[in-house]
């Protein structure tokens, strides 16, 4: 779950990381800055790169604040209309830095990325001037003590008083990362002001959804659906699917986007689900939904998801398509699919347009499908071919 | 081959005559990663709604040297 900037900054403040003076205003409120002088208006939407897309506005004169805030509230930025604005004092900056902590899934340890240049696109910088970036792992057990954080910062050529201050901020950010179960904790930029203060100008904090139960305060924020006006409101069908996914922590089965076709899709595998979705459409199929399953979801979740998709009016068939899986068991998915279809009062043999999940425990999975007369295929049939079969099967149904 | 009308794929059977040591019973009922066993008044029972979650990991079989547990696949 991505926190909005002001929510993330309130957490930084709690951990002693300085943030600019500011106030959050909602659309119906009259914006009043709690300081005098130029202000920065920042749209509170859950995306990066707001500066480039008109989500950040500088207001030099107090009297312009109301008008500029109203204009920003009325602007749709990459599909989002801000419900809140953060009004902050505009600071006199001397230098900017970048710091981020995320989880390196290959090394299986948290990793710090620090750059002596902030406010930039870090990927571009890594290509052009890699010497300005230092990356280093640390462990959850030891955390990131200040002396180690200083070493990382010093690697990029930062010296003197800023080195001490930045090291301290970086160590605190590591504590935020660990203690809030974040998947990303980023300050970009961390500014050094003309008066020598270090201040976090922007912050991106992503919290692991599966750890929200350990943070009731953040979970309460997540529950507040009114905080973000999304590009497309979640439908009741999608909300119910998300509830299914939250039943247990095992795997994913319930990230659904609703469409108005007649072919239910139970697809997965990261990019493979997009490939399968596009392939179904390319072959003339009309998906009733997009969805993602993966990570070995429980049989119960697959069962409930299957039944849920079949409950959508007009959905006669489901296509079950994944890439070759190693971290999801084919037999467990097959059990869930068959159970869900039977629970919906349908016949698995008639209802599954195609089942194409090759991989772990496929021999067992195929036995189950054979027993219920379900059409399945192995890895010799491509995702594209499986999608064609599904589209054809659903087409016959609606013809 | 007959199919179950609601799709049941795994049945777990307990034969308590083969394992009466309360400590051992406690050990194998607690070991299942998908919660298939529970103790009711000290007696092990199968949680039916979880049976189809069985992954055939064999942990319960290992933890019960007396062989009180039998796992039956209903789709072969
Ligand atoms: S084999 Fe594994 S999953 Fe199945 S009942 Fe035994 S412990 Fe549970």
Coordinates of C-alpha atoms and ligand atoms in Angstrom, one line a residue:
Chain A
X1 CA 0.0 0.0 0.0
X2 CA 1.4 3.3 -1.1
X3 CA 1.0 6.1 1.4
X4 CA 0.3 9.6 0.2
X5 CA 3.1 12.1 0.8
X6 CA 1.7 13.8 3.8
X7 CA 0.9 10.4 5.4
X8 CA 4.4 9.2 4.8
X9 CA 5.9 12.4 6.1
X10 CA 4.0 12.1 9.3
X11 CA 5.7 8.8 9.9
X12 CA 9.1 10.3 9.1
X13 CA 8.4 13.1 11.6
X14 CA 7.6 10.4 14.2
X15 CA 11.1 9.0 13.7
X16 CA 12.8 12.4 14.0
X17 CA 13.4 13.1 10.3
X18 CA 12.8 16.8 9.7
X19 CA 10.1 17.7 7.2
X20 CA 9.1 21.2 5.9
X21 CA 6.5 23.2 7.7
X22 CA 3.2 22.7 6.1
X23 CA -0.5 22.0 6.3
X24 CA -2.9 19.6 4.5
X25 CA -6.1 21.0 3.1
X26 CA -9.1 19.2 1.6
X27 CA -11.1 20.6 -1.3
X28 CA -13.9 22.2 0.7
X29 CA -11.5 24.0 3.0
X30 CA -10.0 27.5 2.4
X31 CA -6.3 27.1 2.0
X32 CA -4.3 29.1 4.5
X33 CA -0.5 28.7 4.8
X34 CA 0.8 28.5 8.4
X35 CA 3.8 30.5 7.3
X36 CA 4.5 33.7 5.3
X37 CA 6.3 33.8 2.0
X38 CA 6.3 31.5 -1.1
X39 CA 4.6 28.2 -0.9
X40 CA 4.7 24.9 -2.7
X41 CA 1.3 23.3 -3.4
X42 CA 1.5 19.5 -3.8
X43 CA -1.3 17.3 -5.1
X44 CA -1.7 14.3 -2.8
X45 CA -2.0 11.4 -5.2
X46 CA -0.3 8.0 -5.1
X47 CA 2.1 8.4 -8.0
X48 CA 5.6 9.6 -8.6
X49 CA 6.8 12.3 -11.0
X50 CA 4.2 14.8 -9.9
X51 CA 6.5 17.7 -10.7
X52 CA 6.6 16.7 -14.4
X53 CA 2.8 16.2 -14.7
X54 CA 1.6 19.4 -13.1
X55 CA 1.0 18.0 -9.6
X56 CA 3.3 20.5 -7.9
X57 CA 2.8 24.3 -8.1
X58 CA 4.9 27.1 -6.7
X59 CA 2.9 30.0 -5.3
X60 CA 4.9 33.2 -4.7
X61 CA 2.2 35.4 -3.4
X62 CA -0.2 34.7 -0.5
X63 CA -3.1 36.2 -2.4
X64 CA -2.7 33.7 -5.3
X65 CA -2.9 30.6 -3.0
X66 CA -6.7 30.1 -3.1
X67 CA -7.0 30.4 -6.8
X68 CA -4.0 28.1 -7.5
X69 CA -5.2 25.6 -5.0
X70 CA -8.7 25.5 -6.6
X71 CA -7.0 25.0 -10.0
X72 CA -4.9 22.1 -8.7
X73 CA -8.0 20.5 -7.1
X74 CA -9.7 20.6 -10.5
X75 CA -6.8 19.0 -12.4
X76 CA -6.7 15.4 -13.2
X77 CA -3.2 14.1 -13.0
X78 CA -2.5 10.8 -14.7
X79 CA -6.1 9.8 -14.0
X80 CA -6.1 11.0 -10.4
X81 CA -7.9 14.1 -9.1
X82 CA -6.4 15.2 -5.8
X83 CA -8.7 15.2 -2.7
X84 CA -6.1 16.8 -0.6
X85 CA -3.2 19.3 -1.1
X86 CA -0.1 19.7 1.0
X87 CA 0.9 23.3 1.3
X88 CA 4.5 23.6 2.4
X89 CA 7.0 26.5 2.8
X90 CA 9.3 26.9 -0.2
X91 CA 12.8 26.5 1.1
X92 CA 16.0 28.0 -0.1
X93 CA 17.9 24.9 -1.2
X94 CA 21.7 24.5 -1.5
X95 CA 21.9 20.9 -2.5
X96 CA 19.7 17.8 -2.9
X97 CA 20.3 14.1 -2.2
X98 CA 18.5 10.8 -2.9
X99 CA 18.1 7.9 -0.4
X100 CA 16.0 4.8 -0.7
X101 CA 15.7 1.5 1.0
X102 CA 14.0 -1.4 -0.5
X103 CA 14.1 -5.2 -0.4
X104 CA 16.5 -7.0 -2.7
X105 CA 14.6 -10.2 -3.5
X106 CA 17.7 -11.9 -5.0
X107 CA 20.1 -11.2 -2.1
X108 CA 17.1 -11.6 0.3
X109 CA 18.2 -8.6 2.3
X110 CA 17.3 -4.9 2.5
X111 CA 19.3 -2.6 0.3
X112 CA 20.2 1.0 0.7
X113 CA 20.6 3.2 -2.4
X114 CA 22.1 6.6 -1.8
X115 CA 23.0 9.3 -4.3
X116 CA 24.8 12.6 -3.8
X117 CA 22.4 14.0 -6.3
X118 CA 18.7 14.2 -5.5
X119 CA 15.5 15.3 -7.2
X120 CA 16.6 13.2 -10.2
X121 CA 15.5 10.1 -12.0
X122 CA 17.7 7.6 -10.2
X123 CA 17.7 5.1 -13.1
X124 CA 19.0 7.8 -15.5
X125 CA 21.7 8.8 -13.0
X126 CA 22.8 5.2 -12.5
X127 CA 23.4 5.0 -16.2
X128 CA 25.2 8.3 -16.7
X129 CA 27.0 8.9 -13.5
X130 CA 27.2 5.7 -11.5
X131 CA 29.9 7.0 -9.2
X132 CA 27.3 9.3 -7.6
X133 CA 25.4 6.3 -6.4
X134 CA 26.2 3.8 -3.6
X135 CA 24.3 0.7 -2.9
X136 CA 24.7 -1.5 0.1
X137 CA 22.9 -4.3 1.8
X138 CA 22.2 -4.6 5.5
X139 CA 20.4 -7.2 7.6
X140 CA 17.1 -7.0 9.5
X141 CA 18.8 -8.3 12.6
X142 CA 21.5 -5.5 12.8
X143 CA 19.6 -2.7 11.1
X144 CA 21.6 0.2 9.8
X145 CA 23.6 1.8 12.5
X146 CA 24.6 5.5 12.0
X147 CA 28.3 4.7 11.4
X148 CA 27.5 2.3 8.6
X149 CA 25.0 4.7 7.1
X150 CA 27.8 7.4 7.1
X151 CA 30.1 5.0 5.3
X152 CA 27.5 4.6 2.5
X153 CA 27.1 8.3 2.2
X154 CA 30.8 9.0 2.3
X155 CA 31.3 6.6 -0.7
X156 CA 29.6 9.2 -2.9
X157 CA 32.1 11.9 -1.9
X158 CA 29.9 13.7 0.7
X159 CA 32.1 15.1 3.6
X160 CA 32.0 17.3 6.6
X161 CA 28.9 18.3 8.5
X162 CA 26.4 17.2 5.8
X163 CA 27.9 13.7 6.1
X164 CA 27.1 13.4 9.8
X165 CA 23.6 14.8 9.3
X166 CA 22.7 12.7 6.2
X167 CA 24.1 9.6 7.9
X168 CA 21.8 10.1 10.8
X169 CA 18.8 10.6 8.5
X170 CA 19.6 7.5 6.5
X171 CA 19.9 5.4 9.7
X172 CA 16.5 6.7 10.8
X173 CA 15.0 5.9 7.4
X174 CA 16.3 2.3 7.7
X175 CA 14.5 2.1 11.1
X176 CA 11.3 3.4 9.4
X177 CA 11.7 0.7 6.7
X178 CA 12.1 -2.1 9.2
X179 CA 9.6 -1.0 11.8
X180 CA 6.8 -0.1 9.4
X181 CA 7.3 -3.3 7.3
X182 CA 7.9 -1.1 4.3
X183 CA 8.7 -2.4 0.9
X184 CA 10.0 1.0 -0.2
X185 CA 11.1 3.9 1.9
X186 CA 12.5 6.7 -0.2
X187 CA 13.3 10.4 0.4
X188 CA 13.9 12.2 -2.8
X189 CA 15.0 14.8 -2.4
X190 CA 16.6 15.2 1.0
X191 CA 17.4 18.9 0.9
X192 CA 20.3 20.8 2.4
X193 CA 18.9 24.3 2.9
X194 CA 20.9 27.5 2.7
X195 CA 20.7 27.7 6.5
X196 CA 22.4 24.3 6.8
X197 CA 19.3 22.2 7.7
X198 CA 18.5 18.8 6.3
X199 CA 14.9 18.4 5.4
X200 CA 12.9 15.6 3.6
X201 CA 11.2 17.4 0.8
X202 CA 9.4 14.4 -0.6
X203 CA 8.8 10.8 0.7
X204 CA 7.6 7.6 -0.9
X205 CA 6.6 4.9 1.6
X206 CA 5.1 1.6 0.5
X207 CA 3.9 -0.7 3.2
X208 CA 3.7 -4.5 2.7
X209 CA -0.1 -5.2 2.5
X210 CA 0.4 -8.5 4.3
X211 CA 1.9 -6.7 7.3
X212 CA -0.8 -4.1 7.8
X213 CA -2.3 -6.1 10.6
X214 CA 0.7 -5.2 12.6
X215 CA 0.1 -1.5 12.1
X216 CA -3.4 -0.6 13.0
X217 CA -2.8 3.1 12.4
X218 CA -1.7 2.5 8.8
X219 CA -4.3 -0.1 8.3
X220 CA -6.9 2.5 9.2
X221 CA -5.6 4.8 6.5
X222 CA -5.7 1.9 4.0
X223 CA -9.4 1.3 4.8
X224 CA -10.3 4.9 4.2
X225 CA -11.5 4.5 0.5
X226 CA -12.3 8.2 0.3
X227 CA -8.6 9.3 0.6
X228 CA -7.9 8.8 -3.1
X229 CA -10.2 9.5 -6.0
X230 CA -9.0 6.8 -8.4
X231 CA -9.1 7.0 -12.1
X232 CA -11.8 4.3 -12.0
X233 CA -13.7 3.5 -8.9
X234 CA -13.6 -0.1 -7.7
X235 CA -16.7 -2.0 -8.6
X236 CA -18.6 -4.2 -6.2
X237 CA -17.5 -7.2 -8.1
X238 CA -13.8 -6.2 -7.8
X239 CA -14.3 -5.4 -4.1
X240 CA -15.7 -8.8 -3.4
X241 CA -12.8 -10.4 -5.3
X242 CA -10.4 -8.4 -3.2
X243 CA -12.1 -9.7 -0.1
X244 CA -11.6 -13.3 -1.3
X245 CA -7.9 -12.6 -1.7
X246 CA -7.7 -11.2 1.8
X247 CA -9.1 -14.4 3.4
X248 CA -5.6 -15.8 4.0
X249 CA -2.0 -14.9 3.3
X250 CA -1.4 -17.7 0.9
X251 CA -0.7 -16.6 -2.6
X252 CA -2.8 -14.2 -4.7
X253 CA -6.3 -15.1 -6.0
X254 CA -8.6 -12.1 -6.2
X255 CA -6.9 -9.1 -7.9
X256 CA -9.6 -8.5 -10.4
X257 CA -10.7 -5.8 -12.8
X258 CA -14.1 -6.1 -14.2
X259 CA -15.0 -6.0 -17.9
X260 CA -18.3 -6.7 -19.7
X261 CA -17.5 -9.8 -21.7
X262 CA -18.7 -13.3 -21.3
X263 CA -15.5 -15.2 -20.7
X264 CA -14.3 -15.4 -17.1
X265 CA -10.5 -15.3 -16.8
X266 CA -8.5 -17.0 -14.1
X267 CA -5.0 -16.1 -15.2
X268 CA -1.7 -15.4 -13.7
X269 CA 2.1 -15.2 -13.7
X270 CA 3.0 -11.5 -13.7
X271 CA 3.4 -10.6 -17.4
X272 CA 1.8 -13.8 -18.4
X273 CA -1.6 -12.7 -17.2
X274 CA -1.3 -9.6 -19.4
X275 CA -0.2 -11.7 -22.3
X276 CA -3.1 -14.1 -21.8
X277 CA -5.6 -11.3 -21.5
X278 CA -4.3 -9.6 -24.7
X279 CA -4.2 -12.9 -26.5
X280 CA -7.8 -13.7 -25.6
X281 CA -8.9 -10.3 -27.0
X282 CA -6.7 -10.7 -30.1
X283 CA -8.5 -13.9 -30.9
X284 CA -11.9 -12.3 -30.6
X285 CA -12.6 -13.3 -27.0
X286 CA -14.6 -11.0 -24.7
X287 CA -13.1 -11.1 -21.2
X288 CA -15.5 -10.7 -18.3
X289 CA -12.6 -9.8 -16.1
X290 CA -8.8 -9.5 -15.8
X291 CA -7.3 -11.2 -12.8
X292 CA -4.1 -12.4 -11.3
X293 CA -3.5 -15.6 -9.5
X294 CA -0.1 -16.9 -8.3
X295 CA 2.2 -17.6 -5.4
X296 CA 0.3 -20.9 -4.6
X297 CA -3.0 -19.6 -3.4
X298 CA -5.0 -21.8 -1.1
X299 CA -7.6 -24.1 -2.7
X300 CA -10.3 -22.2 -0.8
X301 CA -9.3 -18.9 -2.4
X302 CA -9.3 -20.3 -5.9
X303 CA -12.6 -22.0 -5.3
X304 CA -14.2 -18.8 -4.0
X305 CA -12.7 -16.8 -6.9
X306 CA -14.0 -19.2 -9.5
X307 CA -17.5 -19.2 -8.0
X308 CA -17.4 -15.4 -7.8
X309 CA -16.4 -15.0 -11.4
X310 CA -19.2 -17.4 -12.5
X311 CA -21.7 -15.4 -10.5
X312 CA -21.3 -12.5 -12.9
X313 CA -24.3 -12.3 -15.2
X314 CA -23.5 -13.6 -18.7
X315 CA -20.4 -15.5 -17.8
X316 CA -20.8 -19.0 -19.1
X317 CA -17.2 -20.2 -19.3
X318 CA -13.9 -19.6 -17.6
X319 CA -10.4 -19.9 -19.1
X320 CA -7.6 -20.8 -16.7
X321 CA -4.3 -19.9 -18.2
X322 CA -0.9 -19.4 -16.6
X323 CA 2.7 -19.5 -17.6
X324 CA 4.8 -22.6 -16.6
X325 CA 4.6 -22.4 -12.9
X326 CA 7.2 -23.4 -10.3
X327 CA 5.8 -21.5 -7.3
X328 CA 2.1 -22.5 -7.7
X329 CA 0.9 -26.0 -7.6
X330 CA -1.2 -27.1 -10.6
X331 CA -3.1 -29.7 -8.6
X332 CA -4.1 -27.2 -5.9
X333 CA -5.4 -24.7 -8.5
X334 CA -7.2 -27.6 -10.3
X335 CA -8.9 -28.6 -7.1
X336 CA -10.1 -25.0 -6.5
X337 CA -11.4 -24.5 -10.0
X338 CA -13.4 -27.7 -10.0
X339 CA -14.8 -27.1 -6.5
X340 CA -15.7 -23.5 -7.4
X341 CA -17.6 -24.6 -10.5
X342 CA -19.4 -27.4 -8.7
X343 CA -20.3 -25.0 -5.9
X344 CA -21.8 -22.6 -8.5
X345 CA -24.0 -25.5 -9.7
X346 CA -22.2 -25.9 -13.1
X347 CA -20.5 -28.8 -14.8
X348 CA -16.7 -28.4 -14.9
X349 CA -16.5 -30.2 -18.3
X350 CA -18.8 -27.6 -19.8
X351 CA -17.6 -24.6 -17.9
X352 CA -13.8 -24.6 -18.4
X353 CA -13.0 -23.3 -21.9
X354 CA -9.4 -24.3 -21.4
X355 CA -7.1 -25.1 -18.5
X356 CA -3.5 -24.4 -19.4
X357 CA -1.3 -24.4 -16.3
X358 CA 1.8 -26.5 -16.8
X359 CA 4.4 -26.8 -14.0
X360 CA 4.7 -28.0 -10.5
X361 CA 2.5 -31.1 -9.7
X362 CA 0.9 -30.9 -13.2
X363 CA 0.6 -34.7 -13.4
X364 CA -1.6 -34.7 -10.3
X365 CA -3.5 -31.6 -11.6
X366 CA -4.2 -33.3 -14.9
X367 CA -5.6 -36.4 -13.2
X368 CA -8.1 -34.2 -11.4
X369 CA -9.1 -32.4 -14.6
X370 CA -9.4 -35.7 -16.5
X371 CA -11.6 -37.1 -13.9
X372 CA -14.0 -34.2 -14.3
X373 CA -13.8 -34.2 -18.1
X374 CA -12.1 -30.8 -18.2
X375 CA -10.2 -29.8 -21.3
X376 CA -6.6 -29.1 -20.3
X377 CA -3.3 -28.7 -22.1
X378 CA 0.4 -28.8 -21.1
X379 CA 3.4 -26.6 -22.0
X380 CA 3.5 -27.8 -25.6
X381 CA 0.5 -25.5 -26.1
X382 CA 1.4 -21.9 -26.0
X383 CA -0.4 -19.2 -24.0
X384 CA -1.5 -17.7 -27.3
X385 CA -2.9 -21.1 -28.6
X386 CA -4.7 -21.7 -25.3
X387 CA -6.2 -18.2 -25.5
X388 CA -7.4 -19.0 -29.0
X389 CA -9.1 -22.2 -27.8
X390 CA -10.7 -20.2 -25.0
X391 CA -12.0 -17.4 -27.2
X392 CA -13.4 -20.0 -29.7
X393 CA -15.1 -22.0 -27.0
X394 CA -16.7 -18.9 -25.4
X395 CA -17.6 -17.6 -28.9
X396 CA -19.5 -20.8 -29.7
X397 CA -21.3 -20.4 -26.4
X398 CA -22.6 -16.9 -27.2
X399 CA -23.3 -17.5 -30.9
Chain B
X1 CA -14.7 -43.5 -11.9
X2 CA -17.2 -41.7 -9.7
X3 CA -16.9 -38.0 -9.1
X4 CA -17.9 -36.3 -5.9
X5 CA -20.8 -33.9 -6.5
X6 CA -19.0 -31.1 -4.6
X7 CA -15.4 -32.0 -5.6
X8 CA -13.7 -33.6 -2.7
X9 CA -10.2 -34.7 -3.6
X10 CA -8.5 -35.8 -0.3
X11 CA -9.7 -37.7 2.7
X12 CA -7.6 -38.0 5.8
X13 CA -8.3 -40.9 8.1
X14 CA -7.2 -41.3 11.7
X15 CA -6.8 -44.6 13.4
X16 CA -6.4 -43.9 17.0
X17 CA -5.7 -47.5 17.9
X18 CA -2.3 -46.9 16.3
X19 CA -1.3 -43.9 18.4
X20 CA -2.4 -43.4 21.9
X21 CA 0.5 -41.4 23.4
X22 CA -1.0 -37.9 24.1
X23 CA 2.4 -36.3 23.5
X24 CA 2.7 -37.9 20.1
X25 CA -0.9 -37.0 19.2
X26 CA -0.2 -33.4 20.1
X27 CA 2.9 -33.4 18.0
X28 CA 1.3 -34.6 14.8
X29 CA -1.9 -32.6 15.1
X30 CA 0.1 -29.4 15.5
X31 CA 2.5 -30.1 12.6
X32 CA 0.1 -29.7 9.6
X33 CA 0.8 -26.4 7.8
X34 CA -2.7 -26.1 6.5
X35 CA -4.6 -26.8 9.7
X36 CA -6.1 -30.2 8.9
X37 CA -6.1 -31.5 12.5
X38 CA -7.4 -30.1 15.7
X39 CA -7.8 -31.4 19.2
X40 CA -11.3 -31.5 20.7
X41 CA -11.2 -32.5 24.4
X42 CA -7.8 -34.0 23.8
X43 CA -9.0 -36.1 20.9
X44 CA -7.6 -35.5 17.4
X45 CA -10.2 -34.7 14.7
X46 CA -9.9 -33.8 11.0
X47 CA -11.1 -30.3 10.1
X48 CA -13.2 -31.3 7.1
X49 CA -13.3 -27.9 5.5
X50 CA -9.5 -27.9 5.3
X51 CA -9.0 -31.4 3.9
X52 CA -8.7 -30.4 0.3
X53 CA -5.8 -28.0 1.3
X54 CA -3.6 -31.1 2.0
X55 CA -0.4 -30.7 0.0
X56 CA 0.8 -34.3 0.7
X57 CA 3.8 -32.8 2.5
X58 CA 4.0 -35.9 4.7
X59 CA 4.9 -33.9 7.9
X60 CA 2.0 -35.5 9.8
X61 CA 3.0 -39.0 8.6
X62 CA 6.6 -38.4 9.8
X63 CA 5.5 -37.0 13.2
X64 CA 3.3 -40.1 13.8
X65 CA 5.6 -43.2 13.9
X66 CA 2.7 -45.4 14.8
X67 CA 1.0 -44.8 11.5
X68 CA -2.3 -43.5 12.8
X69 CA -2.9 -41.3 9.7
X70 CA -3.8 -42.4 6.3
X71 CA -4.2 -40.0 3.4
X72 CA -6.5 -41.0 0.6
X73 CA -6.6 -39.4 -2.8
X74 CA -10.1 -39.6 -4.3
X75 CA -9.1 -38.8 -7.9
X76 CA -6.9 -41.8 -8.9
Ligands
LIG1 S1 0.4 -34.4 4.5 FE1 1.0 -32.3 5.2 S2 -0.8 -31.1 4.5 FE2 -1.5 -33.2 4.4 S3 -2.5 -33.5 6.4 FE3 -0.3 -34.2 6.6 S4 0.7 -32.4 7.4 FE4 -1.2 -31.7 6.6

